[in-house]
Coordinates of N, CA and C in Angstrom, one line a residue:
M1 N 118.8 108.5 -52.0 CA 119.3 109.0 -51.3 C 120.4 109.0 -50.4
S2 N 121.1 108.5 -49.7 CA 121.7 108.2 -48.0 C 122.7 109.1 -47.9
G3 N 123.3 109.9 -48.3 CA 124.2 110.8 -47.7 C 125.5 110.4 -47.2
A4 N 126.2 110.9 -47.0 CA 127.7 110.6 -45.9 C 127.4 110.8 -44.7
E5 N 127.8 110.0 -43.7 CA 127.7 109.7 -42.5 C 128.9 109.6 -41.8
H6 N 129.4 110.7 -40.8 CA 130.2 110.7 -40.3 C 130.5 110.4 -38.8
P7 N 131.5 109.8 -38.4 CA 131.3 109.0 -37.1 C 131.6 109.9 -35.8
A8 N 132.1 110.8 -36.1 CA 132.3 112.5 -35.1 C 131.2 113.1 -35.7
A9 N 130.8 114.1 -34.9 CA 129.9 114.8 -35.1 C 130.6 116.1 -35.1
P10 N 130.1 116.8 -36.5 CA 130.9 118.1 -36.8 C 129.9 119.3 -36.3
L11 N 128.8 119.1 -35.7 CA 127.7 119.9 -35.2 C 126.9 118.9 -34.1
V12 N 127.3 119.9 -33.2 CA 126.2 119.6 -32.0 C 124.9 120.0 -31.4
L13 N 124.1 119.6 -31.1 CA 122.7 120.1 -30.5 C 122.5 120.0 -29.5
T14 N 122.7 121.0 -28.5 CA 122.1 120.9 -27.1 C 120.9 119.9 -27.0
E15 N 120.8 120.0 -25.7 CA 119.4 119.2 -25.0 C 118.3 120.2 -25.7
S16 N 118.3 121.7 -25.1 CA 117.3 122.2 -25.9 C 116.9 122.1 -27.0
A17 N 117.9 122.0 -28.3 CA 117.7 122.1 -29.4 C 116.9 120.6 -29.9
I18 N 117.7 119.9 -29.4 CA 117.3 118.3 -29.2 C 115.3 118.6 -28.9
T19 N 115.4 119.2 -27.8 CA 113.6 119.0 -27.5 C 113.2 119.5 -28.2
R20 N 113.1 120.8 -28.9 CA 112.4 121.9 -29.9 C 112.2 120.6 -31.3
V21 N 113.5 120.2 -31.6 CA 112.8 119.5 -32.7 C 112.2 118.5 -32.8
R22 N 112.1 117.8 -31.7 CA 111.3 116.8 -31.4 C 110.0 117.2 -31.4
E23 N 109.7 118.5 -30.1 CA 108.1 118.9 -30.6 C 108.2 119.2 -31.9
L24 N 108.7 119.7 -32.6 CA 108.2 120.3 -33.9 C 108.1 119.1 -34.9
M25 N 108.5 117.4 -34.4 CA 108.6 116.8 -35.5 C 107.0 116.1 -34.4
D26 N 106.8 116.1 -33.6 CA 105.3 115.6 -33.1 C 104.4 116.6 -33.4
M27 N 104.5 118.0 -33.8 CA 103.7 118.6 -34.4 C 103.4 118.2 -35.7
E28 N 104.2 117.9 -36.3 CA 104.3 117.5 -38.0 C 103.8 116.1 -37.9
Q29 N 103.6 115.6 -36.8 CA 103.5 114.2 -37.2 C 104.3 113.2 -37.9
A30 N 105.5 113.7 -37.8 CA 106.3 113.0 -38.9 C 107.9 112.3 -38.1
D31 N 107.9 111.2 -37.8 CA 109.3 110.8 -37.0 C 110.7 110.9 -38.1
D32 N 110.2 111.0 -39.5 CA 111.4 111.1 -40.4 C 111.8 112.5 -40.9
L33 N 111.4 113.6 -39.9 CA 111.9 114.7 -40.5 C 113.5 115.3 -39.8
K34 N 114.3 115.7 -40.6 CA 115.4 116.0 -40.2 C 115.6 117.8 -40.0
L35 N 116.9 118.1 -39.2 CA 116.7 119.6 -38.8 C 118.3 119.4 -40.0
R36 N 117.7 120.5 -41.1 CA 118.9 121.0 -42.0 C 119.5 122.2 -41.6
V37 N 120.8 122.3 -41.2 CA 121.8 123.4 -40.6 C 122.5 123.9 -41.9
Y38 N 122.0 125.2 -42.7 CA 123.0 125.6 -43.5 C 123.4 127.0 -43.6
V39 N 124.3 127.4 -44.6 CA 124.9 128.9 -44.2 C 124.6 129.1 -45.7
T40 N 124.5 130.8 -45.5 CA 123.8 131.2 -47.0 C 125.0 132.6 -47.0
G41 N 125.0 133.5 -47.9 CA 125.7 134.5 -48.1 C 124.5 135.8 -47.8
G42 N 124.9 136.7 -46.9 CA 123.8 137.8 -46.9 C 124.2 138.0 -45.0
G43 N 123.6 138.5 -44.5 CA 123.5 139.1 -43.2 C 124.3 140.5 -43.3
C44 N 124.2 141.0 -42.0 CA 125.3 141.9 -41.6 C 126.6 141.7 -42.0
S45 N 126.8 140.3 -41.7 CA 128.3 140.2 -41.0 C 128.6 138.9 -42.4
G46 N 128.2 139.0 -43.4 CA 128.4 138.4 -44.3 C 128.1 137.2 -44.7
F47 N 127.7 136.0 -43.7 CA 127.5 134.9 -43.6 C 126.1 134.7 -42.8
Q48 N 125.0 134.1 -43.2 CA 124.1 133.7 -42.2 C 123.8 132.2 -42.2
Y49 N 123.0 131.8 -40.8 CA 122.8 130.3 -40.6 C 121.4 130.7 -41.2
G50 N 120.9 129.2 -41.8 CA 119.2 128.8 -41.7 C 119.0 127.4 -41.1
F51 N 117.9 127.2 -41.1 CA 117.4 126.0 -40.6 C 116.5 125.8 -41.1
D52 N 116.1 124.6 -41.4 CA 114.7 124.1 -41.8 C 114.6 122.4 -41.7
L53 N 113.1 122.3 -41.7 CA 113.1 121.0 -41.0 C 112.8 120.2 -42.4
T54 N 113.4 119.1 -42.8 CA 113.4 118.3 -44.3 C 112.8 117.0 -44.1
R55 N 112.5 115.9 -45.2 CA 112.8 114.5 -45.2 C 113.7 114.3 -46.3
D56 N 114.2 115.4 -47.2 CA 115.0 115.3 -48.3 C 116.6 114.9 -48.1
L57 N 117.1 114.1 -48.6 CA 118.8 114.1 -48.2 C 118.9 114.1 -49.8
E58 N 120.0 115.3 -50.1 CA 120.8 115.0 -51.3 C 122.2 113.8 -51.0
E59 N 122.6 113.5 -52.4 CA 123.7 112.2 -52.0 C 124.8 113.0 -51.3
D60 N 125.1 114.0 -51.3 CA 126.5 114.8 -50.9 C 126.6 115.4 -49.5
D61 N 124.9 115.1 -48.8 CA 124.7 115.7 -47.6 C 125.5 114.8 -46.7
T62 N 126.0 115.8 -45.3 CA 126.3 114.7 -44.2 C 124.8 114.6 -43.3
L63 N 124.7 113.6 -43.0 CA 123.6 113.0 -41.9 C 124.8 112.8 -40.5
V64 N 124.2 113.3 -39.8 CA 124.7 113.3 -38.1 C 124.0 112.9 -37.6
D65 N 123.7 112.1 -36.8 CA 122.8 111.7 -35.3 C 123.1 112.6 -34.2
N66 N 122.2 113.3 -33.2 CA 122.5 114.0 -32.3 C 121.0 113.4 -31.6
G67 N 121.4 112.6 -30.5 CA 120.7 112.7 -29.4 C 119.4 111.8 -29.9
G68 N 119.0 111.5 -31.3 CA 118.4 110.6 -31.9 C 117.6 111.7 -32.9
V69 N 118.1 113.0 -32.9 CA 117.8 113.6 -33.9 C 118.6 113.8 -35.1
A70 N 117.9 113.5 -36.4 CA 118.9 113.8 -37.4 C 119.3 115.1 -37.8
V71 N 120.3 115.5 -38.4 CA 120.9 116.9 -38.7 C 121.5 116.8 -39.9
V72 N 121.1 117.6 -40.8 CA 121.4 117.6 -42.3 C 122.4 118.9 -42.6
I73 N 123.6 118.7 -43.5 CA 124.3 119.9 -43.5 C 124.8 119.5 -45.0
D74 N 124.6 120.4 -46.0 CA 125.1 120.5 -47.3 C 126.8 120.9 -47.3
P75 N 127.4 120.1 -48.7 CA 128.5 120.4 -47.9 C 129.3 121.4 -48.5
L76 N 128.6 122.4 -48.6 CA 129.4 124.2 -48.8 C 129.5 124.1 -47.3
S77 N 128.3 124.1 -46.4 CA 128.2 124.6 -45.3 C 128.9 123.9 -44.7
Y78 N 129.4 122.6 -44.6 CA 129.8 121.4 -43.7 C 131.4 122.6 -43.4
Q79 N 132.0 122.9 -43.9 CA 133.0 123.7 -43.9 C 133.2 124.8 -42.5
Y80 N 132.0 125.9 -42.7 CA 131.7 126.7 -41.9 C 131.0 126.2 -40.6
L81 N 130.6 125.2 -40.5 CA 129.8 124.5 -39.5 C 130.5 123.9 -38.9
V82 N 131.7 123.0 -39.2 CA 132.2 122.3 -38.3 C 132.7 122.8 -36.7
G83 N 132.2 121.7 -35.8 CA 132.9 122.5 -34.6 C 131.5 123.0 -33.9
S84 N 130.7 123.8 -33.9 CA 129.7 124.2 -33.7 C 128.7 123.5 -33.2
T85 N 128.0 124.2 -32.3 CA 127.0 123.9 -31.1 C 125.7 124.5 -31.6
V86 N 124.5 123.8 -32.0 CA 123.2 124.3 -32.1 C 122.6 124.5 -30.9
D87 N 121.6 125.8 -30.6 CA 121.0 125.4 -29.7 C 120.0 126.3 -29.7
F88 N 118.5 126.4 -29.2 CA 117.5 126.8 -28.7 C 117.3 127.4 -27.7
E89 N 116.7 128.9 -27.9 CA 116.8 130.0 -26.9 C 115.6 130.6 -26.6
T90 N 115.0 130.8 -25.7 CA 114.1 132.0 -25.8 C 114.2 133.0 -25.3
G91 N 114.0 134.2 -25.4 CA 114.4 135.4 -24.6 C 113.9 136.7 -25.6
L92 N 114.4 137.6 -25.7 CA 113.9 139.3 -25.7 C 113.6 139.0 -27.0
M93 N 114.5 138.1 -27.8 CA 114.5 138.2 -29.6 C 113.3 137.1 -30.0
G94 N 113.0 136.4 -28.8 CA 112.2 135.5 -29.4 C 112.5 134.2 -29.4
A95 N 112.0 133.2 -29.9 CA 112.3 131.6 -29.4 C 113.0 131.5 -31.3
R96 N 114.3 130.9 -30.7 CA 115.2 130.8 -32.0 C 116.2 129.7 -32.1
F97 N 116.4 129.0 -33.1 CA 117.9 128.0 -33.0 C 118.9 129.6 -33.1
M98 N 120.1 128.9 -32.4 CA 121.3 129.9 -32.2 C 122.1 129.0 -32.6
V99 N 123.3 129.2 -33.2 CA 124.3 128.4 -33.7 C 125.7 129.2 -32.7
H100 N 126.6 128.5 -32.2 CA 127.8 129.2 -31.2 C 128.7 128.2 -32.4
N101 N 129.3 129.0 -33.1 CA 130.4 128.8 -34.0 C 131.7 129.1 -33.7
P102 N 132.7 128.3 -33.3 CA 134.4 128.7 -32.8 C 134.8 129.1 -34.2
N103 N 134.7 128.8 -35.8 CA 134.9 129.4 -36.5 C 134.7 130.5 -37.4
A104 N 133.8 131.3 -36.4 CA 133.5 132.9 -36.7 C 134.2 134.2 -36.0
T105 N 134.7 134.6 -36.6 CA 135.9 135.7 -36.4 C 135.2 136.9 -35.5
S106 N 133.8 137.3 -36.2 CA 133.0 138.0 -35.7 C 131.4 137.5 -35.8
T107 N 130.4 138.1 -35.1 CA 129.1 138.3 -35.5 C 128.6 139.5 -35.4
C108 N 127.5 139.2 -35.9 CA 126.5 140.6 -35.5 C 125.9 140.5 -34.1
G109 N 125.5 141.7 -33.9 CA 124.4 142.1 -32.8 C 123.6 140.7 -32.0
C110 N 122.7 140.2 -33.2 CA 121.6 139.3 -32.8 C 122.2 138.3 -32.7
G111 N 123.3 137.9 -34.0 CA 124.2 136.6 -33.7 C 123.3 135.6 -35.1
S112 N 122.5 136.1 -36.0 CA 122.1 135.6 -36.7 C 123.0 135.3 -37.6
S113 N 124.3 136.1 -38.3 CA 125.4 136.3 -39.3 C 126.3 136.5 -38.4
F114 N 127.6 136.2 -39.6 CA 129.3 135.7 -39.0 C 129.8 136.2 -40.2
T115 N 130.8 136.2 -39.7 CA 132.5 136.4 -40.7 C 132.9 135.4 -40.3
I116 N 134.4 134.7 -41.2 CA 135.0 134.0 -41.1 C 136.2 134.4 -41.2

C-alpha cells in the first residue's frame, strides 16, 4: 500500500526529532521504519497525541518526508495535525516527542493533550 503523498509537509519535524527517529532506526537496525503521529480521544484536554514506529502503511495514510525521515499520518489525525511541528525534548518530564500545534485552542500542563 503506497499511501498518499502531499508536496507540502502538513507536519514538520525539528532537527532534534529527526535525530531521535534516526537513532531509533539504528537501534532497531531498520532503515524502513516510519514515525506514525496520531491523535486519539482522551487526555485531560480532550485529545492526545500518540507516536509509534511502524513499517506498515495503510492505503489512506499520508506519507511525508522530513529530512529523510518518513512520517505517517492517518486521515482522521491529519485534520488535527496539519501545520504542526514535532520536536524531541529532554527535560524534567523525561525524554519525549512533543507536538507544537497551532490548531490547539488549549493544552494541558504537560503538553500531551489538547483541545480544538
